[in-house]
PDB file of C-alpha atoms in Angstrom:
ATOM      1  CA  MET A   1     -31.304  38.741  66.533  1.00 62.00           C
ATOM      2  CA  LYS A   2     -29.941  37.466  69.901  1.00 65.00           C
ATOM      3  CA  ASN A   3     -31.306  34.013  69.175  1.00 67.00           C
ATOM      4  CA  ALA A   4     -29.591  34.013  65.833  1.00 60.00           C
ATOM      5  CA  GLN A   5     -26.336  35.002  67.163  1.00 61.00           C
ATOM      6  CA  ILE A   6     -26.581  32.167  69.789  1.00 60.00           C
ATOM      7  CA  ILE A   7     -27.523  29.673  67.120  1.00 62.00           C
ATOM      8  CA  ILE A   8     -24.624  30.838  64.952  1.00 61.00           C
ATOM      9  CA  LEU A   9     -22.150  30.613  67.925  1.00 54.00           C
ATOM     10  CA  LEU A  10     -23.391  27.201  68.856  1.00 55.00           C
ATOM     11  CA  ALA A  11     -23.148  25.844  65.144  1.00 57.00           C
ATOM     12  CA  THR A  12     -19.617  27.300  64.975  1.00 58.00           C
ATOM     13  CA  LEU A  13     -18.582  25.374  68.212  1.00 52.00           C
ATOM     14  CA  LEU A  14     -20.099  22.057  67.429  1.00 52.00           C
ATOM     15  CA  SER A  15     -18.598  21.955  63.913  1.00 52.00           C
ATOM     16  CA  SER A  16     -15.230  22.753  65.299  1.00 52.00           C
ATOM     17  CA  CYS A  17     -15.388  19.653  67.620  1.00 54.00           C
ATOM     18  CA  VAL A  18     -13.275  16.828  66.599  1.00 54.00           C
ATOM     19  CA  ILE A  19     -13.674  13.326  67.773  1.00 60.00           C
ATOM     20  CA  ASP A  20     -10.367  11.692  68.306  1.00 74.00           C
ATOM     21  CA  GLY A  21      -9.855   8.460  66.608  1.00 85.00           C
ATOM     22  CA  HIS A  22      -7.236   5.647  66.915  1.00 87.00           C
ATOM     23  CA  SER A  23      -5.901   3.144  64.491  1.00 89.00           C
ATOM     24  CA  ASP A  24      -3.877   0.108  65.763  1.00 91.00           C
ATOM     25  CA  ILE A  25      -2.772  -2.289  62.830  1.00 91.00           C
ATOM     26  CA  LYS A  26      -0.239  -4.948  62.997  1.00 93.00           C
ATOM     27  CA  THR A  27       1.210  -7.534  60.597  1.00 92.00           C
ATOM     28  CA  ASN A  28       2.514 -10.943  61.996  1.00 95.00           C
ATOM     29  CA  LEU A  29       4.513 -13.440  59.876  1.00 95.00           C
ATOM     30  CA  ILE A  30       3.648 -16.869  61.253  1.00 97.00           C
ATOM     31  CA  ASN A  31       6.181 -19.590  60.750  1.00 98.00           C
ATOM     32  CA  GLN A  32       4.268 -22.713  60.938  1.00 98.00           C
ATOM     33  CA  SER A  33       7.165 -24.857  59.759  1.00 97.00           C
ATOM     34  CA  ASN A  34      10.018 -26.583  61.463  1.00 97.00           C
ATOM     35  CA  HIS A  35      12.661 -24.325  60.054  1.00 98.00           C
ATOM     36  CA  SER A  36      13.998 -20.843  60.576  1.00 97.00           C
ATOM     37  CA  ILE A  37      13.050 -18.128  57.986  1.00 97.00           C
ATOM     38  CA  GLN A  38      15.196 -15.237  57.242  1.00 96.00           C
ATOM     39  CA  ILE A  39      13.426 -12.471  54.964  1.00 95.00           C
ATOM     40  CA  LEU A  40      15.571 -10.443  52.916  1.00 95.00           C
ATOM     41  CA  PRO A  41      14.135  -7.381  51.023  1.00 93.00           C
ATOM     42  CA  TYR A  42      16.079  -6.147  47.788  1.00 92.00           C
ATOM     43  CA  ARG A  43      15.937  -2.684  46.185  1.00 90.00           C
ATOM     44  CA  ASN A  44      18.136  -2.393  43.084  1.00 88.00           C
ATOM     45  CA  GLY A  45      19.931  -5.566  43.794  1.00 86.00           C
ATOM     46  CA  VAL A  46      20.903  -4.518  47.221  1.00 91.00           C
ATOM     47  CA  VAL A  47      19.615  -6.076  50.455  1.00 92.00           C
ATOM     48  CA  GLU A  48      18.663  -3.229  53.115  1.00 82.00           C
ATOM     49  CA  PRO A  49      20.142  -4.367  56.331  1.00 81.00           C
ATOM     50  CA  ILE A  50      17.696  -2.632  58.356  1.00 77.00           C
ATOM     51  CA  SER A  51      14.583  -4.548  56.759  1.00 82.00           C
ATOM     52  CA  ILE A  52      16.208  -7.924  57.328  1.00 88.00           C
ATOM     53  CA  THR A  53      13.772 -10.284  59.681  1.00 91.00           C
ATOM     54  CA  THR A  54      14.495 -13.413  61.281  1.00 95.00           C
ATOM     55  CA  ILE A  55      11.631 -15.980  62.445  1.00 97.00           C
ATOM     56  CA  SER A  56      12.336 -19.004  64.495  1.00 97.00           C
ATOM     57  CA  PRO A  57      10.686 -22.310  63.663  1.00 97.00           C
ATOM     58  CA  ASN A  58       7.035 -22.198  64.945  1.00 97.00           C
ATOM     59  CA  ASP A  59       7.283 -18.499  65.902  1.00 98.00           C
ATOM     60  CA  THR A  60       5.531 -15.398  65.009  1.00 97.00           C
ATOM     61  CA  ALA A  61       7.080 -12.087  64.315  1.00 95.00           C
ATOM     62  CA  ILE A  62       5.355  -8.726  64.223  1.00 93.00           C
ATOM     63  CA  VAL A  63       6.847  -7.082  61.332  1.00 91.00           C
ATOM     64  CA  PHE A  64       4.851  -3.958  60.907  1.00 87.00           C
ATOM     65  CA  THR A  65       2.857  -1.841  63.359  1.00 88.00           C
ATOM     66  CA  TRP A  66       0.844   1.262  62.511  1.00 83.00           C
ATOM     67  CA  GLU A  67      -0.441   3.013  65.976  1.00 86.00           C
ATOM     68  CA  GLY A  68      -1.746   6.620  65.876  1.00 83.00           C
ATOM     69  CA  LYS A  69      -4.470   9.139  66.267  1.00 86.00           C
ATOM     70  CA  GLY A  70      -7.141   8.980  63.571  1.00 82.00           C
ATOM     71  CA  LYS A  71      -8.493   6.161  61.607  1.00 82.00           C
ATOM     72  CA  VAL A  72      -6.225   4.994  58.607  1.00 80.00           C
ATOM     73  CA  ASN A  73      -6.820   2.761  55.682  1.00 81.00           C
ATOM     74  CA  PRO A  74      -5.078  -0.380  57.052  1.00 80.00           C
ATOM     75  CA  HIS A  75      -1.802  -1.525  55.176  1.00 80.00           C
ATOM     76  CA  ASP A  76       0.021  -4.671  55.954  1.00 82.00           C
ATOM     77  CA  TYR A  77       3.735  -5.763  55.505  1.00 84.00           C
ATOM     78  CA  GLY A  78       3.094  -6.458  51.663  1.00 84.00           C
ATOM     79  CA  TYR A  79       2.395  -2.894  51.310  1.00 83.00           C
ATOM     80  CA  TYR A  80       5.727  -1.923  53.044  1.00 83.00           C
ATOM     81  CA  LEU A  81       7.283  -4.528  50.919  1.00 87.00           C
ATOM     82  CA  SER A  82       5.939  -3.203  47.615  1.00 85.00           C
ATOM     83  CA  TYR A  83       8.790  -0.600  47.651  1.00 87.00           C
ATOM     84  CA  TYR A  84      11.162  -3.377  47.088  1.00 89.00           C
ATOM     85  CA  ASP A  85      12.152  -5.342  43.701  1.00 89.00           C
ATOM     86  CA  SER A  86      11.904  -8.614  45.292  1.00 91.00           C
ATOM     87  CA  VAL A  87      12.331 -10.565  48.666  1.00 94.00           C
ATOM     88  CA  LYS A  88      14.550 -13.622  49.369  1.00 95.00           C
ATOM     89  CA  ILE A  89      13.378 -15.986  51.828  1.00 96.00           C
ATOM     90  CA  VAL A  90      16.058 -18.283  53.133  1.00 97.00           C
ATOM     91  CA  TYR A  91      15.049 -21.343  55.159  1.00 97.00           C
ATOM     92  CA  ASP A  92      17.759 -22.792  57.501  1.00 97.00           C
ATOM     93  CA  ASN A  93      20.516 -20.566  56.006  1.00 96.00           C
ATOM     94  CA  SER A  94      20.280 -23.242  53.070  1.00 96.00           C
ATOM     95  CA  PHE A  95      17.550 -22.974  50.832  1.00 96.00           C
ATOM     96  CA  THR A  96      16.249 -19.702  49.331  1.00 95.00           C
ATOM     97  CA  ILE A  97      13.382 -18.655  47.102  1.00 96.00           C
ATOM     98  CA  LEU A  98      12.634 -15.276  45.786  1.00 95.00           C
ATOM     99  CA  HIS A  99       9.268 -13.588  45.764  1.00 94.00           C
ATOM    100  CA  ARG A 100       9.083 -11.186  42.904  1.00 92.00           C
ATOM    101  CA  LYS A 101       7.178  -7.988  42.489  1.00 88.00           C
ATOM    102  CA  ALA A 102       7.226  -8.671  38.643  1.00 80.00           C
ATOM    103  CA  ASN A 103       4.838 -11.207  36.845  1.00 78.00           C
ATOM    104  CA  ASP A 104       7.382 -12.165  34.453  1.00 74.00           C
ATOM    105  CA  PRO A 105       7.158 -15.963  33.933  1.00 73.00           C
ATOM    106  CA  ASN A 106      10.580 -15.901  32.552  1.00 75.00           C
ATOM    107  CA  LEU A 107      12.302 -14.997  35.978  1.00 77.00           C
ATOM    108  CA  SER A 108      12.914 -17.644  38.705  1.00 84.00           C
ATOM    109  CA  GLY A 109      10.913 -17.496  41.924  1.00 89.00           C
ATOM    110  CA  ILE A 110       7.302 -16.834  42.939  1.00 93.00           C
ATOM    111  CA  VAL A 111       5.633 -14.171  40.756  1.00 92.00           C
ATOM    112  CA  TYR A 112       3.461 -11.322  42.241  1.00 91.00           C
ATOM    113  CA  THR A 113       0.089 -13.201  41.538  1.00 92.00           C
ATOM    114  CA  ASN A 114       1.047 -16.462  43.289  1.00 93.00           C
ATOM    115  CA  PRO A 115      -0.929 -16.771  46.259  1.00 95.00           C
ATOM    116  CA  ARG A 116       2.232 -17.594  48.255  1.00 96.00           C
ATOM    117  CA  ASN A 117       4.088 -14.022  47.333  1.00 95.00           C
ATOM    118  CA  ILE A 118       4.861 -12.127  50.544  1.00 95.00           C
ATOM    119  CA  ILE A 119       4.883  -8.940  48.680  1.00 93.00           C
ATOM    120  CA  ASN A 120       1.260  -9.182  47.163  1.00 92.00           C
ATOM    121  CA  SER A 121      -0.985  -7.590  49.921  1.00 92.00           C
ATOM    122  CA  ASP A 122      -3.987  -9.748  48.786  1.00 93.00           C
ATOM    123  CA  ASN A 123      -2.131 -12.642  50.243  1.00 95.00           C
ATOM    124  CA  TYR A 124      -2.359 -11.526  53.616  1.00 94.00           C
ATOM    125  CA  LEU A 125      -5.254 -12.652  56.021  1.00 95.00           C
ATOM    126  CA  ARG A 126      -7.110  -9.624  57.145  1.00 94.00           C
ATOM    127  CA  THR A 127      -8.679  -9.529  60.463  1.00 95.00           C
ATOM    128  CA  ILE A 128     -10.418  -6.418  61.711  1.00 93.00           C
ATOM    129  CA  THR A 129     -11.174  -6.753  65.440  1.00 95.00           C
ATOM    130  CA  SER A 130     -12.971  -3.240  66.057  1.00 94.00           C
ATOM    131  CA  GLU A 131     -13.937  -0.570  63.809  1.00 91.00           C
ATOM    132  CA  THR A 132     -15.940   2.722  64.142  1.00 90.00           C
ATOM    133  CA  GLY A 133     -16.299   5.876  62.064  1.00 88.00           C
ATOM    134  CA  TYR A 134     -13.124   7.264  63.678  1.00 91.00           C
ATOM    135  CA  SER A 135     -11.153   4.102  64.901  1.00 91.00           C
ATOM    136  CA  ILE A 136      -9.965   0.952  63.548  1.00 91.00           C
ATOM    137  CA  THR A 137      -8.193  -2.024  65.263  1.00 93.00           C
ATOM    138  CA  GLY A 138      -6.867  -5.235  63.469  1.00 94.00           C
ATOM    139  CA  TYR A 139      -4.051  -7.305  62.090  1.00 94.00           C
ATOM    140  CA  PHE A 140      -2.710  -9.166  58.992  1.00 94.00           C
ATOM    141  CA  ASP A 141      -1.118 -12.651  59.075  1.00 96.00           C
ATOM    142  CA  PHE A 142       1.045 -14.122  56.445  1.00 96.00           C
ATOM    143  CA  ILE A 143       1.724 -17.655  57.179  1.00 97.00           C
ATOM    144  CA  PHE A 144       4.901 -19.802  56.188  1.00 97.00           C
ATOM    145  CA  THR A 145       4.009 -23.368  56.062  1.00 97.00           C
ATOM    146  CA  GLU A 146       6.090 -26.658  55.692  1.00 96.00           C
ATOM    147  CA  GLN A 147       5.194 -26.715  51.894  1.00 95.00           C
ATOM    148  CA  ASP A 148       6.947 -23.304  51.509  1.00 95.00           C
ATOM    149  CA  TYR A 149       9.992 -24.675  52.777  1.00 96.00           C
ATOM    150  CA  LEU A 150       9.732 -27.775  50.368  1.00 95.00           C
ATOM    151  CA  ASP A 151       9.092 -25.322  47.636  1.00 93.00           C
ATOM    152  CA  ALA A 152      12.299 -23.619  48.368  1.00 93.00           C
ATOM    153  CA  LYS A 153      14.184 -26.939  48.662  1.00 90.00           C
ATOM    154  CA  GLN A 154      13.245 -27.976  45.187  1.00 85.00           C
TER     155      GLN A 154
END
């Protein structure tokens, strides 16, 4: 009887042990062009000023970070941008191109399924640097190229 009580006590104590995990996920926007980039997310036709991001030529901006306890399903900046209707990308304060959440080919801009659309999470390069059953570390990259600038300039 006493052995059974000890076994029950141990089983209760061991099952209540929690292994602390950790998540550290970042999203980098990498500007490989020779032009400044401004990112303007729109919701219902209005830019949300707190969400504006500017990236200098040949620079990188960390635009989204998730750090905390426990292992999470990693999300990127595209996931964050999916709450917006569209995102306007402005090059050198002159040339603009819209990245649309919609796939309507009758609308101007880059549709969601285009591999250059910044809203579509599938267009981010995903790198997991470390992963266990309880923790994950990694980053996502979206790379702006000179061709993106030329596309906006057209």
